[in-house]
Amino acid sequence: MKTPHFAIVGAGTAGLATAILLARAGNQVTLFEQVDELSPMGAGLLLQPAGLAVFEHLGVLESALKLGARVTGLEGQLADKRLLVNSHYREAGSNLYGLGIHRATLCHVLTQKLAEYSSHVTWRMSHSIDQIQESTHAVRLFGTYQQQKFDEHFDAVLVANGARSQLRPKAWVKVDQAYPWGAAWSIVPECPNLNPEILHQFYDRSKIMMGVLPTGAIPTAPQQRLSSVFWSLPTPQLGTFLKDESAKQQWLKQVGDRWPEVAEWLKQLLTNEQNQPQWLSAQYRDVVMSQFGQGRIGVIGDAAHAMSPQLGQGANMALLDAWAFSQSLQAATHHQQTDWPMLWQHYHQHRRSSTQFYQFLSRLLTPLYQSDHWWAGGIRDLTFPWMYQIPYFRKEMAITISGLKTGLFQQLDYQQVAHYAGSNHTLKNTNASVPEYE
């Protein structure tokens, strides 16, 4: 019997993690990326305990911990200095924590691990996929490489090319729309005025929201600890954020009137002529699908379920997708023959309820933090503080933030996800090459 050959379109978190698990199981994997080299863009992100369980399953948790920043909880402060959000992972489990990590570091950790299975992995950089065509026994990819058309056959394809994917089957898409609010962000030296183990957020009604996330370090500068700064804005205003000196002073006053210790730190960053922060824009989409796979085609990561970053679950859900697909493939494969309907039934049992729960909650909560509704912030400020006074709600909110929920009253077992029976068996190739990253 021939070894199954999978194509993965997109080498982000979902694509890389899935490639590792498929290759580790002995499958052949071809990764298609439209860029020339991997240069991850974006601010730091928070890997929740659910994502770290998958990291443990992948065998990369130790490497990530060396460069990431351990995060013990989330604290959200109002303009009057009251704590609106006060959620700590210990409420969900005594050994749980999050990990703030730079996207370049995340990419580095996953590509280094994937290099251990290089005999099973083929990279197709600068390849743009234009069309996917499925037949009974194969999937055909049509695309472009160096202005030349190509097509290749695979046993199955996973679409993992992000929230704006044009490859996911349109018949499966129920919602695909941009959020009206986004964020300006920058990665800067770690803030000395704040607890380096806490994700700090600052709110004033639903119109002002700022975040400071411990982000760890990048592989090329492991001693320089970093923070990611986020400032929420309506999408049309992102392009003009801090466009001149007057805008900078106005912004610093907005922050200083509410959180002076943070404003002083930001002022020092903005007046450092030799190392000015580079501010970029993040725009978000809401993507809801009726199903994530059928036949020999699947959709994973943000391509399948993009949402507002309010709950910080994007990378974690991508990692859980990778884990669930590998578990489903194993359950549906016998004598190197895959029962595809069984695979997708198993996969949807793993992922549908969890995805629906987090998408619903994200859609419910986002207007309370990012909207023009005059009443939204007031309702939030009245209800959230008393909820944190009740032990049951405090624990449930911590479990929710941990990314472990699979429904209102159900949750994943961390150890079930983290466990990998074959952890001592790898296909190592110390001479393997890894795509460049920054």
Short mmCIF file of C-alpha atoms in Angstrom, two decimals:
data_model
loop_
_atom_site.label_atom_id
_atom_site.label_comp_id
_atom_site.label_asym_id
_atom_site.label_seq_id
_atom_site.Cartn_x
_atom_site.Cartn_y
_atom_site.Cartn_z
CA MET A 1 0.00 0.00 0.00
CA LYS A 2 1.31 3.45 -0.81
CA THR A 3 1.94 5.99 1.94
CA PRO A 4 -0.89 8.59 2.14
CA HIS A 5 0.13 12.00 0.79
CA PHE A 6 -1.51 15.13 2.21
CA ALA A 7 -1.34 18.69 0.87
CA ILE A 8 -1.61 21.56 3.35
CA VAL A 9 -2.23 25.03 1.97
CA GLY A 10 -0.80 27.59 4.38
CA ALA A 11 2.11 27.31 6.81
CA GLY A 12 0.64 29.18 9.76
CA THR A 13 0.02 27.70 13.20
CA ALA A 14 -2.66 25.24 12.03
CA GLY A 15 -0.73 24.15 8.93
CA LEU A 16 2.62 23.63 10.66
CA ALA A 17 1.16 21.79 13.65
CA THR A 18 -0.90 19.50 11.43
CA ALA A 19 2.11 18.82 9.21
CA ILE A 20 4.14 17.74 12.25
CA LEU A 21 1.46 15.30 13.41
CA LEU A 22 0.86 13.86 9.95
CA ALA A 23 4.56 13.41 9.24
CA ARG A 24 5.19 11.94 12.68
CA ALA A 25 2.56 9.29 11.91
CA GLY A 26 4.43 8.35 8.72
CA ASN A 27 2.36 10.22 6.14
CA GLN A 28 3.83 12.27 3.31
CA VAL A 29 3.06 15.98 3.57
CA THR A 30 3.49 18.81 1.04
CA LEU A 31 3.17 22.34 2.41
CA PHE A 32 2.17 25.10 -0.01
CA GLU A 33 2.97 28.71 0.88
CA GLN A 34 2.51 31.71 -1.39
CA VAL A 35 5.35 33.73 0.22
CA ASP A 36 9.04 33.32 -0.62
CA GLU A 37 10.03 32.67 3.00
CA LEU A 38 8.27 32.42 6.34
CA SER A 39 8.30 35.88 7.94
CA PRO A 40 5.46 35.81 10.49
CA MET A 41 3.65 39.13 10.83
CA GLY A 42 1.58 40.19 13.79
CA ALA A 43 1.88 41.08 17.43
CA GLY A 44 2.53 38.56 20.13
CA LEU A 45 -0.20 36.11 21.00
CA LEU A 46 -1.26 34.24 24.10
CA LEU A 47 -1.16 30.46 24.02
CA GLN A 48 -3.79 29.28 26.47
CA PRO A 49 -3.52 26.00 28.41
CA ALA A 50 -5.47 24.24 25.63
CA GLY A 51 -2.83 25.28 23.11
CA LEU A 52 -0.01 24.35 25.47
CA ALA A 53 -1.53 20.88 25.85
CA VAL A 54 -1.16 20.48 22.07
CA PHE A 55 2.40 21.83 22.33
CA GLU A 56 3.12 19.11 24.87
CA HIS A 57 1.56 16.54 22.52
CA LEU A 58 3.77 17.86 19.70
CA GLY A 59 6.89 17.72 21.86
CA VAL A 60 7.66 21.46 21.58
CA LEU A 61 6.48 22.82 24.93
CA GLU A 62 9.95 22.87 26.49
CA SER A 63 11.38 24.83 23.55
CA ALA A 64 8.52 27.33 23.66
CA LEU A 65 8.92 27.90 27.40
CA LYS A 66 12.55 28.93 26.93
CA LEU A 67 11.60 31.92 24.79
CA GLY A 68 7.99 32.64 25.73
CA ALA A 69 6.68 34.52 28.76
CA ARG A 70 4.71 32.55 31.33
CA VAL A 71 1.36 34.24 31.99
CA THR A 72 -0.62 33.44 35.14
CA GLY A 73 -3.75 35.45 34.45
CA LEU A 74 -5.64 38.39 32.95
CA GLU A 75 -6.39 41.64 34.75
CA GLY A 76 -8.58 44.33 33.19
CA GLN A 77 -8.62 47.78 34.80
CA LEU A 78 -11.22 50.50 34.39
CA ALA A 79 -10.43 54.21 34.17
CA ASP A 80 -11.33 54.62 37.86
CA LYS A 81 -8.66 51.98 38.73
CA ARG A 82 -11.21 49.26 39.63
CA LEU A 83 -10.49 45.76 38.36
CA LEU A 84 -13.20 44.73 35.92
CA VAL A 85 -11.56 41.43 34.91
CA ASN A 86 -9.52 39.43 37.40
CA SER A 87 -9.11 35.93 35.98
CA HIS A 88 -6.26 33.59 36.87
CA TYR A 89 -5.51 30.16 35.45
CA ARG A 90 -5.09 28.63 38.90
CA GLU A 91 -8.87 28.87 39.25
CA ALA A 92 -9.19 26.35 36.40
CA GLY A 93 -6.35 24.08 37.55
CA SER A 94 -3.44 24.46 39.94
CA ASN A 95 -0.83 23.69 37.27
CA LEU A 96 -2.32 25.68 34.40
CA TYR A 97 -0.79 28.81 32.87
CA GLY A 98 -0.63 30.66 29.57
CA LEU A 99 2.35 31.58 27.42
CA GLY A 100 2.85 34.93 25.73
CA ILE A 101 4.87 34.33 22.59
CA HIS A 102 6.14 36.28 19.57
CA ARG A 103 4.80 34.97 16.27
CA ALA A 104 8.33 34.56 14.93
CA THR A 105 9.16 32.42 17.96
CA LEU A 106 6.04 30.31 17.47
CA CYS A 107 7.00 29.78 13.83
CA HIS A 108 10.58 28.93 14.84
CA VAL A 109 9.50 26.33 17.40
CA LEU A 110 7.12 24.59 14.98
CA THR A 111 9.44 24.63 11.93
CA GLN A 112 12.33 23.29 14.00
CA LYS A 113 10.15 20.39 15.11
CA LEU A 114 8.90 19.78 11.58
CA ALA A 115 12.52 19.54 10.39
CA GLU A 116 12.87 16.35 12.44
CA TYR A 117 10.53 14.66 9.96
CA SER A 118 12.00 16.19 6.81
CA SER A 119 12.06 12.86 4.95
CA HIS A 120 8.25 13.01 5.05
CA VAL A 121 7.84 16.72 4.27
CA THR A 122 8.08 18.70 1.03
CA TRP A 123 7.99 22.51 0.98
CA ARG A 124 6.48 24.44 -1.92
CA MET A 125 7.31 28.09 -1.21
CA SER A 126 6.12 30.85 -3.59
CA HIS A 127 3.31 28.57 -4.74
CA SER A 128 -0.14 30.10 -5.04
CA ILE A 129 -3.09 27.72 -5.09
CA ASP A 130 -5.95 28.86 -7.31
CA GLN A 131 -8.35 25.93 -7.33
CA ILE A 132 -9.03 22.61 -5.61
CA GLN A 133 -10.73 19.82 -7.56
CA GLU A 134 -11.82 16.61 -5.85
CA SER A 135 -12.37 13.22 -7.44
CA THR A 136 -13.24 9.84 -5.95
CA HIS A 137 -9.67 8.78 -5.24
CA ALA A 138 -7.65 12.01 -5.16
CA VAL A 139 -7.61 15.79 -4.89
CA ARG A 140 -6.08 17.95 -7.60
CA LEU A 141 -4.50 21.32 -6.82
CA PHE A 142 -4.16 23.94 -9.55
CA GLY A 143 -1.85 26.87 -8.95
CA THR A 144 0.93 29.19 -10.06
CA TYR A 145 4.67 29.12 -9.41
CA GLN A 146 6.99 31.72 -10.93
CA GLN A 147 4.26 32.71 -13.39
CA GLN A 148 3.92 29.09 -14.55
CA LYS A 149 0.78 27.04 -14.05
CA PHE A 150 1.01 23.69 -12.27
CA ASP A 151 -1.29 20.98 -10.98
CA GLU A 152 -0.57 18.13 -8.57
CA HIS A 153 -2.53 15.20 -7.16
CA PHE A 154 -2.82 14.29 -3.46
CA ASP A 155 -4.81 11.89 -1.34
CA ALA A 156 -6.34 14.82 0.59
CA VAL A 157 -5.94 18.56 1.11
CA LEU A 158 -6.29 20.75 4.19
CA VAL A 159 -7.01 24.45 3.64
CA ALA A 160 -5.17 26.43 6.31
CA ASN A 161 -4.48 29.76 4.63
CA GLY A 162 -6.18 32.09 7.07
CA ALA A 163 -9.31 34.10 7.70
CA ARG A 164 -9.43 35.59 4.19
CA SER A 165 -9.15 32.23 2.44
CA GLN A 166 -10.71 31.99 -0.99
CA LEU A 167 -10.23 28.22 -1.12
CA ARG A 168 -12.73 27.05 1.49
CA PRO A 169 -15.80 25.56 -0.23
CA LYS A 170 -18.32 28.39 -0.52
CA ALA A 171 -21.24 26.06 0.12
CA TRP A 172 -19.90 25.45 3.64
CA VAL A 173 -19.58 29.16 4.55
CA LYS A 174 -22.47 30.59 6.60
CA VAL A 175 -20.79 33.87 7.68
CA ASP A 176 -17.74 35.66 6.27
CA GLN A 177 -17.54 39.32 7.25
CA ALA A 178 -15.05 41.84 8.59
CA TYR A 179 -15.36 43.15 12.14
CA PRO A 180 -15.96 46.92 12.31
CA TRP A 181 -13.20 47.30 14.92
CA GLY A 182 -9.54 46.30 14.81
CA ALA A 183 -6.35 47.22 16.65
CA ALA A 184 -3.12 49.13 16.20
CA TRP A 185 -0.26 47.13 17.68
CA SER A 186 3.46 47.22 18.28
CA ILE A 187 6.10 44.98 19.87
CA VAL A 188 8.32 46.90 22.30
CA PRO A 189 10.75 46.23 25.18
CA GLU A 190 8.98 44.74 28.20
CA CYS A 191 7.06 47.17 30.38
CA PRO A 192 8.85 47.62 33.76
CA ASN A 193 5.77 49.16 35.39
CA LEU A 194 3.53 46.10 35.08
CA ASN A 195 3.58 42.54 36.42
CA PRO A 196 5.44 40.52 33.72
CA GLU A 197 3.24 37.45 34.33
CA ILE A 198 -0.10 39.15 33.69
CA LEU A 199 -1.92 40.11 30.50
CA HIS A 200 -2.99 43.66 31.35
CA GLN A 201 -6.00 45.28 29.71
CA PHE A 202 -7.44 48.76 30.22
CA TYR A 203 -11.00 49.84 29.44
CA ASP A 204 -13.11 52.98 29.42
CA ARG A 205 -16.68 52.23 28.37
CA SER A 206 -16.73 50.23 25.12
CA LYS A 207 -14.78 52.83 23.11
CA ILE A 208 -11.33 52.58 24.70
CA MET A 209 -9.47 49.31 25.11
CA MET A 210 -5.74 48.79 25.43
CA GLY A 211 -3.73 45.64 26.12
CA VAL A 212 -0.15 44.93 27.19
CA LEU A 213 0.84 41.29 26.70
CA PRO A 214 4.14 39.78 27.93
CA THR A 215 5.62 38.38 24.72
CA GLY A 216 8.91 36.72 25.70
CA ALA A 217 11.79 36.94 23.23
CA ILE A 218 12.73 36.05 19.67
CA PRO A 219 15.39 33.38 18.88
CA THR A 220 17.88 35.93 17.50
CA ALA A 221 17.73 38.09 20.67
CA PRO A 222 16.83 35.75 23.56
CA GLN A 223 17.88 38.21 26.29
CA GLN A 224 15.57 41.05 25.21
CA ARG A 225 12.19 40.55 26.84
CA LEU A 226 9.28 42.04 24.91
CA SER A 227 5.72 43.23 25.34
CA SER A 228 2.97 43.58 22.74
CA VAL A 229 0.84 46.72 22.96
CA PHE A 230 -2.67 46.81 21.46
CA TRP A 231 -4.93 49.84 21.03
CA SER A 232 -8.47 49.21 19.83
CA LEU A 233 -9.90 51.38 17.04
CA PRO A 234 -12.72 51.36 14.49
CA THR A 235 -11.28 49.94 11.27
CA PRO A 236 -11.44 53.24 9.28
CA GLN A 237 -9.22 54.92 11.90
CA LEU A 238 -6.41 52.35 11.85
CA GLY A 239 -4.56 53.99 8.98
CA THR A 240 -4.23 57.34 10.75
CA PHE A 241 -3.23 56.15 14.23
CA LEU A 242 -0.28 58.27 15.56
CA LYS A 243 0.18 59.81 12.12
CA ASP A 244 1.93 62.91 13.50
CA GLU A 245 3.26 64.48 16.71
CA SER A 246 -0.10 66.00 17.57
CA ALA A 247 -1.77 62.58 17.35
CA LYS A 248 0.91 61.09 19.61
CA GLN A 249 0.37 63.75 22.27
CA GLN A 250 -3.40 63.36 22.08
CA TRP A 251 -3.10 59.60 22.52
CA LEU A 252 -0.70 59.91 25.46
CA LYS A 253 -3.15 62.29 27.13
CA GLN A 254 -6.00 59.81 26.61
CA VAL A 255 -3.95 57.12 28.32
CA GLY A 256 -2.43 59.44 30.96
CA ASP A 257 -5.80 60.73 32.14
CA ARG A 258 -6.79 57.16 32.95
CA TRP A 259 -3.64 55.09 33.56
CA PRO A 260 -0.69 57.46 34.21
CA GLU A 261 1.91 54.78 34.99
CA VAL A 262 1.31 53.13 31.62
CA ALA A 263 1.31 56.50 29.84
CA GLU A 264 4.72 57.33 31.28
CA TRP A 265 6.16 54.11 29.89
CA LEU A 266 4.57 54.72 26.48
CA LYS A 267 5.90 58.29 26.47
CA GLN A 268 9.45 57.00 26.98
CA LEU A 269 8.99 54.60 24.05
CA LEU A 270 7.63 57.27 21.73
CA THR A 271 10.39 59.77 22.55
CA ASN A 272 13.20 57.26 21.91
CA GLU A 273 14.46 58.55 18.56
CA GLN A 274 16.82 55.60 18.00
CA ASN A 275 14.24 52.87 18.51
CA GLN A 276 10.79 54.12 17.56
CA PRO A 277 7.97 51.56 17.89
CA GLN A 278 6.58 50.40 14.56
CA TRP A 279 2.79 50.46 14.64
CA LEU A 280 0.84 48.14 12.38
CA SER A 281 -2.83 47.34 11.95
CA ALA A 282 -4.75 44.18 12.77
CA GLN A 283 -8.15 43.64 11.18
CA TYR A 284 -10.39 40.73 12.09
CA ARG A 285 -13.06 38.62 10.43
CA ASP A 286 -15.99 36.57 11.61
CA VAL A 287 -16.10 33.24 9.75
CA VAL A 288 -18.69 30.58 10.51
CA MET A 289 -18.94 27.31 8.57
CA SER A 290 -21.61 24.63 8.51
CA GLN A 291 -18.91 21.93 8.38
CA PHE A 292 -15.12 21.70 8.43
CA GLY A 293 -14.59 18.80 6.07
CA GLN A 294 -16.09 16.36 3.62
CA GLY A 295 -14.58 13.73 1.39
CA ARG A 296 -10.91 14.51 0.87
CA ILE A 297 -11.05 18.26 1.63
CA GLY A 298 -10.84 19.90 5.06
CA VAL A 299 -10.58 23.44 6.41
CA ILE A 300 -8.69 24.24 9.62
CA GLY A 301 -7.48 27.22 11.65
CA ASP A 302 -8.72 30.74 10.97
CA ALA A 303 -9.85 29.66 7.51
CA ALA A 304 -12.50 27.57 9.29
CA HIS A 305 -13.51 29.69 12.27
CA ALA A 306 -11.97 33.16 12.41
CA MET A 307 -13.35 35.37 15.18
CA SER A 308 -12.71 38.48 17.22
CA PRO A 309 -9.56 38.18 19.38
CA GLN A 310 -11.56 39.13 22.48
CA LEU A 311 -11.11 35.71 24.09
CA GLY A 312 -7.57 35.16 22.75
CA GLN A 313 -8.36 31.75 21.26
CA GLY A 314 -7.19 31.94 17.62
CA ALA A 315 -3.87 30.09 17.86
CA ASN A 316 -5.23 27.68 20.47
CA MET A 317 -8.14 26.65 18.28
CA ALA A 318 -5.77 26.17 15.36
CA LEU A 319 -3.62 23.87 17.49
CA LEU A 320 -6.67 21.94 18.69
CA ASP A 321 -7.74 21.54 15.05
CA ALA A 322 -4.36 19.93 14.29
CA TRP A 323 -4.64 17.59 17.27
CA ALA A 324 -8.26 16.65 16.48
CA PHE A 325 -7.47 15.94 12.82
CA SER A 326 -4.59 13.63 13.71
CA GLN A 327 -6.77 11.81 16.26
CA SER A 328 -9.59 11.47 13.73
CA LEU A 329 -7.28 10.24 10.98
CA GLN A 330 -5.89 7.59 13.30
CA ALA A 331 -9.38 6.45 14.29
CA ALA A 332 -10.58 6.28 10.66
CA THR A 333 -7.55 4.57 9.10
CA HIS A 334 -7.20 0.78 8.93
CA HIS A 335 -4.56 -1.03 6.88
CA GLN A 336 -3.59 2.34 5.31
CA GLN A 337 -7.15 2.81 4.05
CA THR A 338 -8.96 5.89 5.34
CA ASP A 339 -12.71 5.93 5.86
CA TRP A 340 -13.24 9.62 5.02
CA PRO A 341 -16.87 9.93 6.23
CA MET A 342 -15.80 8.37 9.55
CA LEU A 343 -12.84 10.77 9.78
CA TRP A 344 -15.01 13.85 9.42
CA GLN A 345 -17.68 12.51 11.74
CA HIS A 346 -14.99 11.95 14.37
CA TYR A 347 -13.44 15.38 13.71
CA HIS A 348 -16.74 17.22 14.02
CA GLN A 349 -17.44 15.43 17.30
CA HIS A 350 -14.12 16.80 18.58
CA ARG A 351 -14.35 20.35 17.23
CA ARG A 352 -17.87 21.47 16.38
CA SER A 353 -19.24 22.14 19.89
CA SER A 354 -16.07 23.83 21.14
CA THR A 355 -15.85 26.06 18.09
CA GLN A 356 -19.53 27.02 18.30
CA PHE A 357 -19.17 27.82 22.02
CA TYR A 358 -16.21 30.17 21.55
CA GLN A 359 -17.60 31.82 18.44
CA PHE A 360 -20.92 32.50 20.18
CA LEU A 361 -19.22 33.86 23.29
CA SER A 362 -16.83 36.01 21.24
CA ARG A 363 -19.73 37.47 19.26
CA LEU A 364 -21.62 38.13 22.50
CA LEU A 365 -18.74 39.81 24.35
CA THR A 366 -17.06 41.83 21.60
CA PRO A 367 -19.62 44.71 21.58
CA LEU A 368 -19.08 45.14 25.33
CA TYR A 369 -15.45 46.08 24.64
CA GLN A 370 -15.37 47.35 21.06
CA SER A 371 -18.47 49.22 19.90
CA ASP A 372 -20.20 52.58 19.71
CA HIS A 373 -23.10 51.40 21.87
CA TRP A 374 -23.39 53.84 24.80
CA TRP A 375 -24.98 51.17 27.02
CA ALA A 376 -22.55 48.29 26.37
CA GLY A 377 -19.72 49.35 28.68
CA GLY A 378 -22.16 50.22 31.46
CA ILE A 379 -23.77 46.78 31.47
CA ARG A 380 -20.32 45.16 31.46
CA ASP A 381 -19.05 47.32 34.33
CA LEU A 382 -22.10 46.49 36.46
CA THR A 383 -22.20 42.73 35.93
CA PHE A 384 -18.60 41.53 35.65
CA PRO A 385 -17.29 42.59 39.10
CA TRP A 386 -19.98 40.71 41.02
CA MET A 387 -19.52 37.62 38.85
CA TYR A 388 -15.88 37.44 39.95
CA GLN A 389 -17.07 37.42 43.58
CA ILE A 390 -18.84 34.07 43.05
CA PRO A 391 -16.41 31.09 43.11
CA TYR A 392 -18.40 29.05 40.55
CA PHE A 393 -18.43 31.84 37.96
CA ARG A 394 -14.80 32.69 38.68
CA LYS A 395 -13.78 29.12 37.96
CA GLU A 396 -15.96 28.83 34.86
CA MET A 397 -14.52 32.04 33.42
CA ALA A 398 -10.98 30.78 34.06
CA ILE A 399 -11.77 27.49 32.29
CA THR A 400 -13.28 29.45 29.40
CA ILE A 401 -10.21 31.65 28.99
CA SER A 402 -8.03 28.52 29.20
CA GLY A 403 -9.58 27.36 25.92
CA LEU A 404 -10.67 24.04 27.43
CA LYS A 405 -14.43 24.47 27.08
CA THR A 406 -16.30 22.23 24.67
CA GLY A 407 -19.73 23.54 25.68
CA LEU A 408 -21.49 25.34 28.50
CA PHE A 409 -21.03 22.43 30.92
CA GLN A 410 -18.33 20.34 29.23
CA GLN A 411 -14.58 20.73 28.98
CA LEU A 412 -11.49 19.04 27.57
CA ASP A 413 -9.10 17.07 29.74
CA TYR A 414 -5.66 18.72 29.46
CA GLN A 415 -3.82 15.42 29.92
CA GLN A 416 -5.93 13.68 27.28
CA VAL A 417 -4.75 16.24 24.72
CA ALA A 418 -1.15 16.44 25.97
CA HIS A 419 -0.55 12.69 26.01
CA TYR A 420 1.37 11.13 23.13
CA ALA A 421 2.08 7.41 23.41
CA GLY A 422 4.95 7.46 20.90
CA SER A 423 6.88 10.34 22.44
CA ASN A 424 10.16 8.43 22.32
CA HIS A 425 9.94 7.67 18.61
CA THR A 426 10.89 10.34 16.08
CA LEU A 427 12.24 10.39 12.55
CA LYS A 428 15.19 12.71 13.04
CA ASN A 429 17.31 14.30 10.36
CA THR A 430 19.87 16.67 11.86
CA ASN A 431 20.84 18.03 8.43
CA ALA A 432 17.32 19.13 7.56
CA SER A 433 16.86 22.65 6.26
CA VAL A 434 14.25 24.98 7.69
CA PRO A 435 12.59 27.91 5.88
CA GLU A 436 13.89 31.33 6.83
CA TYR A 437 11.92 33.38 9.36
CA GLU A 438 12.40 36.70 11.06
#
